[in-house]
């Protein structure tokens, strides 16, 4: 990022920021994204919130395929392609139009999730994720990613209690093993080591308010005058 608060696009118009939220299931991504979006809106920033998969009508249909417990035979490569199909649609329909008119876009998960869950968790490797990202996202990368990092037990406990409220059936993801989630966490750690400017770890332990303060602090490196 430059020292200014905004990125100038080719036409001289000011392009919005693209910020993503990452972390294990139940880490607090959705909660913290909503809190930061509300905080920035109260200060006059236009924030568009999206989610992957599911940020478009087509993405929601893909999300239903991915989370359907009847699809426990969905192959790992097919699964990964579905995630990228949803994301490609999001790029065209939501992300690029919003950034082009100067809005800030927050996404609840993005390609770093595919890197961590499919690349590391399912051990498909980093190369294939990078290749598909180039095709689906056409060079668009988040300006800042906030990784809400909590202990594995905390995350699984929060996800379980939330899913019990939402659905008695749970999702395919809930049935996966602890070893899988350890691999996912390893993927996130690698991203934080390699891209410390973009991929920022936020301690997700503690109360909602404590984590929200850390999120604001981490976001302030992108837009110091807006937080
Ligand atoms: N700091 C916190 N302390 C206690 N509970 C929390 C905290 N943050 C979130 N929660 C609760 O934990 C549950 C999961 O949080 P949230 O839905 O924000 O996580 P998530 O990362 O979006 O999960 P998923 O990946 O499954 O969508 C929710 O019930 C939420 O209210
Ligand atoms: Mg969520």
PDB file of C-alpha atoms and ligand atoms in Angstrom:
ATOM      1  CA  UNK A   1       0.000   0.000   0.000  1.00  0.00           C
ATOM      2  CA  UNK A   2       1.063   3.559  -0.629  1.00  0.00           C
ATOM      3  CA  UNK A   3       1.155   6.075   2.188  1.00  0.00           C
ATOM      4  CA  UNK A   4      -2.121   7.589   1.022  1.00  0.00           C
ATOM      5  CA  UNK A   5      -5.453   6.239   2.206  1.00  0.00           C
ATOM      6  CA  UNK A   6      -6.755   5.276  -1.193  1.00  0.00           C
ATOM      7  CA  UNK A   7      -5.660   3.576  -4.367  1.00  0.00           C
ATOM      8  CA  UNK A   8      -5.904   5.557  -7.593  1.00  0.00           C
ATOM      9  CA  UNK A   9      -7.130   3.528 -10.552  1.00  0.00           C
ATOM     10  CA  UNK A  10      -6.047   4.047 -14.164  1.00  0.00           C
ATOM     11  CA  UNK A  11      -8.805   6.528 -14.901  1.00  0.00           C
ATOM     12  CA  UNK A  12      -7.803   8.749 -11.998  1.00  0.00           C
ATOM     13  CA  UNK A  13     -10.940   7.737 -10.066  1.00  0.00           C
ATOM     14  CA  UNK A  14     -10.425   6.455  -6.555  1.00  0.00           C
ATOM     15  CA  UNK A  15     -10.862   2.714  -6.286  1.00  0.00           C
ATOM     16  CA  UNK A  16     -12.189   1.209  -3.048  1.00  0.00           C
ATOM     17  CA  UNK A  17     -10.343  -1.123  -0.703  1.00  0.00           C
ATOM     18  CA  UNK A  18     -10.809  -4.883  -0.698  1.00  0.00           C
ATOM     19  CA  UNK A  19     -10.550  -6.402   2.774  1.00  0.00           C
ATOM     20  CA  UNK A  20     -11.046 -10.063   3.628  1.00  0.00           C
ATOM     21  CA  UNK A  21     -11.649 -11.888   6.916  1.00  0.00           C
ATOM     22  CA  UNK A  22     -10.135 -15.299   7.471  1.00  0.00           C
ATOM     23  CA  UNK A  23      -9.915 -17.914  10.194  1.00  0.00           C
ATOM     24  CA  UNK A  24     -11.165 -21.297  11.303  1.00  0.00           C
ATOM     25  CA  UNK A  25     -14.865 -22.147  11.480  1.00  0.00           C
ATOM     26  CA  UNK A  26     -16.307 -20.328  14.484  1.00  0.00           C
ATOM     27  CA  UNK A  27     -13.274 -18.063  14.943  1.00  0.00           C
ATOM     28  CA  UNK A  28     -15.450 -14.941  14.844  1.00  0.00           C
ATOM     29  CA  UNK A  29     -14.985 -13.740  11.232  1.00  0.00           C
ATOM     30  CA  UNK A  30     -18.623 -12.903  10.532  1.00  0.00           C
ATOM     31  CA  UNK A  31     -19.101 -11.216  13.908  1.00  0.00           C
ATOM     32  CA  UNK A  32     -16.000  -9.074  13.549  1.00  0.00           C
ATOM     33  CA  UNK A  33     -16.632  -8.204   9.913  1.00  0.00           C
ATOM     34  CA  UNK A  34     -20.091  -6.903  10.800  1.00  0.00           C
ATOM     35  CA  UNK A  35     -18.793  -4.888  13.743  1.00  0.00           C
ATOM     36  CA  UNK A  36     -16.041  -3.224  11.688  1.00  0.00           C
ATOM     37  CA  UNK A  37     -18.421  -2.550   8.792  1.00  0.00           C
ATOM     38  CA  UNK A  38     -20.899  -0.877  11.152  1.00  0.00           C
ATOM     39  CA  UNK A  39     -18.098   1.155  12.745  1.00  0.00           C
ATOM     40  CA  UNK A  40     -16.834   2.419   9.377  1.00  0.00           C
ATOM     41  CA  UNK A  41     -20.337   3.150   8.064  1.00  0.00           C
ATOM     42  CA  UNK A  42     -21.007   5.273  11.123  1.00  0.00           C
ATOM     43  CA  UNK A  43     -17.953   7.285  10.031  1.00  0.00           C
ATOM     44  CA  UNK A  44     -19.223   7.725   6.488  1.00  0.00           C
ATOM     45  CA  UNK A  45     -17.493   4.940   4.562  1.00  0.00           C
ATOM     46  CA  UNK A  46     -19.594   2.916   2.113  1.00  0.00           C
ATOM     47  CA  UNK A  47     -18.927  -0.728   2.967  1.00  0.00           C
ATOM     48  CA  UNK A  48     -20.285  -3.612   0.914  1.00  0.00           C
ATOM     49  CA  UNK A  49     -20.261  -6.964   2.734  1.00  0.00           C
ATOM     50  CA  UNK A  50     -20.027 -10.215   0.851  1.00  0.00           C
ATOM     51  CA  UNK A  51     -19.338 -13.838   1.709  1.00  0.00           C
ATOM     52  CA  UNK A  52     -17.609 -16.723  -0.010  1.00  0.00           C
ATOM     53  CA  UNK A  53     -19.096 -18.949  -1.066  1.00  0.00           C
ATOM     54  CA  UNK A  54     -22.531 -17.341  -1.295  1.00  0.00           C
ATOM     55  CA  UNK A  55     -22.134 -13.650  -2.133  1.00  0.00           C
ATOM     56  CA  UNK A  56     -24.317 -13.916  -5.257  1.00  0.00           C
ATOM     57  CA  UNK A  57     -27.448 -15.888  -6.149  1.00  0.00           C
ATOM     58  CA  UNK A  58     -25.319 -18.322  -8.127  1.00  0.00           C
ATOM     59  CA  UNK A  59     -22.818 -18.449  -5.256  1.00  0.00           C
ATOM     60  CA  UNK A  60     -25.639 -19.329  -2.841  1.00  0.00           C
ATOM     61  CA  UNK A  61     -26.660 -22.231  -5.064  1.00  0.00           C
ATOM     62  CA  UNK A  62     -23.034 -23.405  -5.110  1.00  0.00           C
ATOM     63  CA  UNK A  63     -22.823 -23.015  -1.327  1.00  0.00           C
ATOM     64  CA  UNK A  64     -25.827 -25.312  -0.921  1.00  0.00           C
ATOM     65  CA  UNK A  65     -24.084 -27.980  -3.028  1.00  0.00           C
ATOM     66  CA  UNK A  66     -20.905 -27.637  -0.942  1.00  0.00           C
ATOM     67  CA  UNK A  67     -22.596 -27.843   2.466  1.00  0.00           C
ATOM     68  CA  UNK A  68     -25.164 -30.544   1.685  1.00  0.00           C
ATOM     69  CA  UNK A  69     -24.431 -33.557   3.946  1.00  0.00           C
ATOM     70  CA  UNK A  70     -25.747 -35.789   1.118  1.00  0.00           C
ATOM     71  CA  UNK A  71     -22.689 -34.739  -0.917  1.00  0.00           C
ATOM     72  CA  UNK A  72     -20.125 -36.485   1.269  1.00  0.00           C
ATOM     73  CA  UNK A  73     -18.665 -38.057  -1.883  1.00  0.00           C
ATOM     74  CA  UNK A  74     -17.860 -34.669  -3.456  1.00  0.00           C
ATOM     75  CA  UNK A  75     -14.277 -34.991  -4.667  1.00  0.00           C
ATOM     76  CA  UNK A  76     -11.643 -32.540  -3.402  1.00  0.00           C
ATOM     77  CA  UNK A  77     -10.859 -31.134  -6.852  1.00  0.00           C
ATOM     78  CA  UNK A  78     -14.540 -30.699  -7.737  1.00  0.00           C
ATOM     79  CA  UNK A  79     -15.019 -29.038  -4.349  1.00  0.00           C
ATOM     80  CA  UNK A  80     -12.195 -26.598  -5.014  1.00  0.00           C
ATOM     81  CA  UNK A  81     -13.488 -25.739  -8.485  1.00  0.00           C
ATOM     82  CA  UNK A  82     -16.917 -25.003  -7.033  1.00  0.00           C
ATOM     83  CA  UNK A  83     -15.379 -22.570  -4.531  1.00  0.00           C
ATOM     84  CA  UNK A  84     -13.590 -20.790  -7.366  1.00  0.00           C
ATOM     85  CA  UNK A  85     -16.696 -20.795  -9.573  1.00  0.00           C
ATOM     86  CA  UNK A  86     -18.609 -18.998  -6.820  1.00  0.00           C
ATOM     87  CA  UNK A  87     -15.739 -16.542  -6.367  1.00  0.00           C
ATOM     88  CA  UNK A  88     -15.414 -15.784 -10.096  1.00  0.00           C
ATOM     89  CA  UNK A  89     -19.095 -14.852 -10.149  1.00  0.00           C
ATOM     90  CA  UNK A  90     -18.604 -12.666  -7.078  1.00  0.00           C
ATOM     91  CA  UNK A  91     -15.687 -10.853  -8.787  1.00  0.00           C
ATOM     92  CA  UNK A  92     -17.886  -9.962 -11.775  1.00  0.00           C
ATOM     93  CA  UNK A  93     -21.143  -9.279 -10.008  1.00  0.00           C
ATOM     94  CA  UNK A  94     -20.181  -7.714  -6.677  1.00  0.00           C
ATOM     95  CA  UNK A  95     -16.498  -7.072  -6.091  1.00  0.00           C
ATOM     96  CA  UNK A  96     -15.261  -5.260  -9.186  1.00  0.00           C
ATOM     97  CA  UNK A  97     -18.329  -3.035  -9.678  1.00  0.00           C
ATOM     98  CA  UNK A  98     -18.217  -1.954  -6.012  1.00  0.00           C
ATOM     99  CA  UNK A  99     -14.470  -1.252  -5.997  1.00  0.00           C
ATOM    100  CA  UNK A 100     -14.765   0.633  -9.281  1.00  0.00           C
ATOM    101  CA  UNK A 101     -17.272   3.073  -7.824  1.00  0.00           C
ATOM    102  CA  UNK A 102     -15.090   3.629  -4.756  1.00  0.00           C
ATOM    103  CA  UNK A 103     -16.846   1.447  -2.174  1.00  0.00           C
ATOM    104  CA  UNK A 104     -14.900  -0.591   0.357  1.00  0.00           C
ATOM    105  CA  UNK A 105     -15.647  -4.305   0.042  1.00  0.00           C
ATOM    106  CA  UNK A 106     -15.416  -6.740   2.954  1.00  0.00           C
ATOM    107  CA  UNK A 107     -15.484 -10.453   2.194  1.00  0.00           C
ATOM    108  CA  UNK A 108     -16.114 -13.165   4.750  1.00  0.00           C
ATOM    109  CA  UNK A 109     -13.481 -15.635   3.410  1.00  0.00           C
ATOM    110  CA  UNK A 110     -11.703 -15.495   0.052  1.00  0.00           C
ATOM    111  CA  UNK A 111      -8.878 -17.376  -1.697  1.00  0.00           C
ATOM    112  CA  UNK A 112      -6.800 -17.643   1.484  1.00  0.00           C
ATOM    113  CA  UNK A 113      -9.516 -20.005   2.746  1.00  0.00           C
ATOM    114  CA  UNK A 114      -9.013 -22.201  -0.320  1.00  0.00           C
ATOM    115  CA  UNK A 115      -5.258 -22.045   0.255  1.00  0.00           C
ATOM    116  CA  UNK A 116      -5.696 -23.124   3.898  1.00  0.00           C
ATOM    117  CA  UNK A 117      -8.604 -25.611   3.581  1.00  0.00           C
ATOM    118  CA  UNK A 118      -8.007 -27.173   0.162  1.00  0.00           C
ATOM    119  CA  UNK A 119      -4.313 -26.446  -0.392  1.00  0.00           C
ATOM    120  CA  UNK A 120      -3.249 -27.460   3.152  1.00  0.00           C
ATOM    121  CA  UNK A 121      -6.250 -29.143   4.815  1.00  0.00           C
ATOM    122  CA  UNK A 122      -6.990 -31.408   1.869  1.00  0.00           C
ATOM    123  CA  UNK A 123      -3.366 -31.304   0.777  1.00  0.00           C
ATOM    124  CA  UNK A 124      -4.037 -30.365  -2.846  1.00  0.00           C
ATOM    125  CA  UNK A 125      -0.992 -28.103  -2.751  1.00  0.00           C
ATOM    126  CA  UNK A 126      -0.366 -24.395  -3.140  1.00  0.00           C
ATOM    127  CA  UNK A 127       0.304 -24.318  -6.883  1.00  0.00           C
ATOM    128  CA  UNK A 128      -3.140 -25.388  -7.977  1.00  0.00           C
ATOM    129  CA  UNK A 129      -4.792 -22.810  -5.694  1.00  0.00           C
ATOM    130  CA  UNK A 130      -2.588 -20.035  -7.105  1.00  0.00           C
ATOM    131  CA  UNK A 131      -3.305 -21.117 -10.690  1.00  0.00           C
ATOM    132  CA  UNK A 132      -7.068 -21.192 -10.148  1.00  0.00           C
ATOM    133  CA  UNK A 133      -7.003 -17.865  -8.326  1.00  0.00           C
ATOM    134  CA  UNK A 134      -5.373 -16.256 -11.375  1.00  0.00           C
ATOM    135  CA  UNK A 135      -8.162 -17.627 -13.565  1.00  0.00           C
ATOM    136  CA  UNK A 136     -11.085 -16.877 -11.239  1.00  0.00           C
ATOM    137  CA  UNK A 137      -9.982 -13.568  -9.725  1.00  0.00           C
ATOM    138  CA  UNK A 138      -7.926 -12.231 -12.653  1.00  0.00           C
ATOM    139  CA  UNK A 139      -5.236 -10.647 -10.535  1.00  0.00           C
ATOM    140  CA  UNK A 140      -7.533  -9.062  -7.954  1.00  0.00           C
ATOM    141  CA  UNK A 141      -6.007  -9.602  -4.495  1.00  0.00           C
ATOM    142  CA  UNK A 142      -7.174  -8.331  -1.112  1.00  0.00           C
ATOM    143  CA  UNK A 143      -5.485  -5.113   0.023  1.00  0.00           C
ATOM    144  CA  UNK A 144      -5.683  -6.374   3.589  1.00  0.00           C
ATOM    145  CA  UNK A 145      -6.661  -9.687   5.183  1.00  0.00           C
ATOM    146  CA  UNK A 146      -7.523  -9.972   8.859  1.00  0.00           C
ATOM    147  CA  UNK A 147      -6.890 -13.477  10.150  1.00  0.00           C
ATOM    148  CA  UNK A 148      -8.948 -13.987  13.321  1.00  0.00           C
ATOM    149  CA  UNK A 149      -6.816 -16.556  15.081  1.00  0.00           C
ATOM    150  CA  UNK A 150      -8.210 -18.589  17.975  1.00  0.00           C
ATOM    151  CA  UNK A 151      -7.287 -21.873  19.581  1.00  0.00           C
ATOM    152  CA  UNK A 152      -8.655 -24.856  17.709  1.00  0.00           C
ATOM    153  CA  UNK A 153     -10.787 -25.924  20.680  1.00  0.00           C
ATOM    154  CA  UNK A 154     -12.298 -22.459  21.028  1.00  0.00           C
ATOM    155  CA  UNK A 155     -13.132 -22.309  17.350  1.00  0.00           C
ATOM    156  CA  UNK A 156     -14.750 -25.735  17.214  1.00  0.00           C
ATOM    157  CA  UNK A 157     -16.688 -25.008  20.410  1.00  0.00           C
ATOM    158  CA  UNK A 158     -18.032 -21.705  19.040  1.00  0.00           C
ATOM    159  CA  UNK A 159     -18.908 -23.250  15.670  1.00  0.00           C
ATOM    160  CA  UNK A 160     -20.714 -26.130  17.383  1.00  0.00           C
ATOM    161  CA  UNK A 161     -22.799 -23.899  19.618  1.00  0.00           C
ATOM    162  CA  UNK A 162     -23.664 -21.633  16.674  1.00  0.00           C
ATOM    163  CA  UNK A 163     -24.616 -24.551  14.422  1.00  0.00           C
ATOM    164  CA  UNK A 164     -26.783 -26.120  17.105  1.00  0.00           C
ATOM    165  CA  UNK A 165     -28.789 -22.886  17.111  1.00  0.00           C
ATOM    166  CA  UNK A 166     -28.987 -22.691  13.306  1.00  0.00           C
ATOM    167  CA  UNK A 167     -29.420 -26.300  12.275  1.00  0.00           C
ATOM    168  CA  UNK A 168     -29.669 -29.590  14.067  1.00  0.00           C
ATOM    169  CA  UNK A 169     -27.925 -31.360  11.204  1.00  0.00           C
ATOM    170  CA  UNK A 170     -24.690 -29.403  11.124  1.00  0.00           C
ATOM    171  CA  UNK A 171     -22.577 -29.388   7.969  1.00  0.00           C
ATOM    172  CA  UNK A 172     -20.026 -31.640   6.305  1.00  0.00           C
ATOM    173  CA  UNK A 173     -17.254 -29.412   7.650  1.00  0.00           C
ATOM    174  CA  UNK A 174     -18.218 -30.176  11.266  1.00  0.00           C
ATOM    175  CA  UNK A 175     -17.519 -33.846  10.740  1.00  0.00           C
ATOM    176  CA  UNK A 176     -13.951 -33.386   9.654  1.00  0.00           C
ATOM    177  CA  UNK A 177     -11.125 -34.346  11.885  1.00  0.00           C
ATOM    178  CA  UNK A 178      -8.916 -32.406  14.180  1.00  0.00           C
ATOM    179  CA  UNK A 179      -5.874 -33.266  12.036  1.00  0.00           C
ATOM    180  CA  UNK A 180      -7.537 -31.555   9.095  1.00  0.00           C
ATOM    181  CA  UNK A 181      -8.019 -28.338  11.088  1.00  0.00           C
ATOM    182  CA  UNK A 182      -4.413 -28.453  12.303  1.00  0.00           C
ATOM    183  CA  UNK A 183      -3.365 -28.488   8.640  1.00  0.00           C
ATOM    184  CA  UNK A 184      -5.699 -25.584   7.889  1.00  0.00           C
ATOM    185  CA  UNK A 185      -4.143 -23.574  10.707  1.00  0.00           C
ATOM    186  CA  UNK A 186      -0.713 -24.385   9.338  1.00  0.00           C
ATOM    187  CA  UNK A 187      -1.824 -22.926   5.981  1.00  0.00           C
ATOM    188  CA  UNK A 188      -2.888 -19.683   7.677  1.00  0.00           C
ATOM    189  CA  UNK A 189       0.397 -19.486   9.613  1.00  0.00           C
ATOM    190  CA  UNK A 190       2.342 -19.829   6.367  1.00  0.00           C
ATOM    191  CA  UNK A 191       0.377 -16.979   4.780  1.00  0.00           C
ATOM    192  CA  UNK A 192       1.059 -14.739   7.785  1.00  0.00           C
ATOM    193  CA  UNK A 193       4.784 -15.496   7.576  1.00  0.00           C
ATOM    194  CA  UNK A 194       5.028 -14.933   3.839  1.00  0.00           C
ATOM    195  CA  UNK A 195       2.862 -11.862   3.422  1.00  0.00           C
ATOM    196  CA  UNK A 196       3.044  -9.981   6.726  1.00  0.00           C
ATOM    197  CA  UNK A 197       1.949  -6.668   5.195  1.00  0.00           C
ATOM    198  CA  UNK A 198      -1.250  -8.018   3.677  1.00  0.00           C
ATOM    199  CA  UNK A 199      -2.127 -11.036   5.837  1.00  0.00           C
ATOM    200  CA  UNK A 200      -2.356  -9.813   9.420  1.00  0.00           C
ATOM    201  CA  UNK A 201      -2.944 -12.062  12.411  1.00  0.00           C
ATOM    202  CA  UNK A 202      -5.459 -10.744  14.944  1.00  0.00           C
ATOM    203  CA  UNK A 203      -5.673 -12.500  18.311  1.00  0.00           C
ATOM    204  CA  UNK A 204      -9.284 -13.762  18.348  1.00  0.00           C
ATOM    205  CA  UNK A 205      -9.326 -14.881  21.977  1.00  0.00           C
ATOM    206  CA  UNK A 206     -11.219 -12.796  24.532  1.00  0.00           C
ATOM    207  CA  UNK A 207     -14.517 -10.938  24.424  1.00  0.00           C
ATOM    208  CA  UNK A 208     -16.165  -9.633  21.242  1.00  0.00           C
ATOM    209  CA  UNK A 209     -15.228  -6.098  22.261  1.00  0.00           C
ATOM    210  CA  UNK A 210     -11.588  -6.951  22.933  1.00  0.00           C
ATOM    211  CA  UNK A 211     -11.245  -8.644  19.550  1.00  0.00           C
ATOM    212  CA  UNK A 212     -13.069  -5.750  17.837  1.00  0.00           C
ATOM    213  CA  UNK A 213     -10.498  -3.280  19.210  1.00  0.00           C
ATOM    214  CA  UNK A 214      -7.685  -5.420  17.797  1.00  0.00           C
ATOM    215  CA  UNK A 215      -9.494  -5.622  14.463  1.00  0.00           C
ATOM    216  CA  UNK A 216      -9.766  -1.816  14.327  1.00  0.00           C
ATOM    217  CA  UNK A 217      -6.097  -1.453  15.131  1.00  0.00           C
ATOM    218  CA  UNK A 218      -5.128  -3.891  12.381  1.00  0.00           C
ATOM    219  CA  UNK A 219      -7.451  -2.153   9.908  1.00  0.00           C
ATOM    220  CA  UNK A 220      -5.983   1.247  10.741  1.00  0.00           C
ATOM    221  CA  UNK A 221      -2.822   0.355   8.840  1.00  0.00           C
ATOM    222  CA  UNK A 222      -4.944   0.479   5.671  1.00  0.00           C
ATOM    223  CA  UNK A 223      -6.931   3.637   6.418  1.00  0.00           C
ATOM    224  CA  UNK A 224      -5.468   5.384   9.463  1.00  0.00           C
ATOM    225  CA  UNK A 225      -7.798   8.385   9.203  1.00  0.00           C
ATOM    226  CA  UNK A 226     -11.046   6.412   8.952  1.00  0.00           C
ATOM    227  CA  UNK A 227     -11.020   4.173  12.016  1.00  0.00           C
TER     228      UNK A 227
HETATM  229  N1  LIG B   1     -14.957 -13.238  21.057  1.00  0.00           N
HETATM  230  C1  LIG B   1     -15.990 -14.066  21.186  1.00  0.00           C
HETATM  231  N2  LIG B   1     -16.321 -14.589  22.381  1.00  0.00           N
HETATM  232  C2  LIG B   1     -17.367 -15.425  22.523  1.00  0.00           C
HETATM  233  N3  LIG B   1     -18.161 -15.834  21.520  1.00  0.00           N
HETATM  234  C3  LIG B   1     -17.884 -15.369  20.294  1.00  0.00           C
HETATM  235  C4  LIG B   1     -16.794 -14.472  20.063  1.00  0.00           C
HETATM  236  N4  LIG B   1     -16.764 -14.184  18.728  1.00  0.00           N
HETATM  237  C5  LIG B   1     -17.774 -14.862  18.189  1.00  0.00           C
HETATM  238  N5  LIG B   1     -18.459 -15.555  19.117  1.00  0.00           N
HETATM  239  C6  LIG B   1     -19.607 -16.446  18.901  1.00  0.00           C
HETATM  240  O1  LIG B   1     -19.100 -17.625  18.316  1.00  0.00           O
HETATM  241  C7  LIG B   1     -19.952 -18.072  17.266  1.00  0.00           C
HETATM  242  C8  LIG B   1     -19.157 -18.082  15.965  1.00  0.00           C
HETATM  243  O2  LIG B   1     -18.825 -16.739  15.583  1.00  0.00           O
HETATM  244  P1  LIG B   1     -18.904 -16.310  14.060  1.00  0.00           P
HETATM  245  O3  LIG B   1     -20.152 -16.805  13.437  1.00  0.00           O
HETATM  246  O4  LIG B   1     -18.624 -14.847  13.990  1.00  0.00           O
HETATM  247  O5  LIG B   1     -17.652 -17.136  13.506  1.00  0.00           O
HETATM  248  P2  LIG B   1     -17.228 -17.426  12.011  1.00  0.00           P
HETATM  249  O6  LIG B   1     -15.744 -17.378  12.010  1.00  0.00           O
HETATM  250  O7  LIG B   1     -17.953 -16.529  11.091  1.00  0.00           O
HETATM  251  O8  LIG B   1     -17.706 -18.939  11.808  1.00  0.00           O
HETATM  252  P3  LIG B   1     -17.960 -19.760  10.435  1.00  0.00           P
HETATM  253  O9  LIG B   1     -16.634 -19.944   9.782  1.00  0.00           O
HETATM  254  O10 LIG B   1     -18.482 -21.066  10.899  1.00  0.00           O
HETATM  255  O11 LIG B   1     -18.914 -18.933   9.629  1.00  0.00           O
HETATM  256  C9  LIG B   1     -21.136 -17.124  17.241  1.00  0.00           C
HETATM  257  O12 LIG B   1     -22.182 -17.689  17.998  1.00  0.00           O
HETATM  258  C10 LIG B   1     -20.601 -15.858  17.901  1.00  0.00           C
HETATM  259  O13 LIG B   1     -21.609 -15.117  18.542  1.00  0.00           O
HETATM  260 MG1  LIG B   2     -19.215 -16.954   9.506  1.00  0.00          MG
END
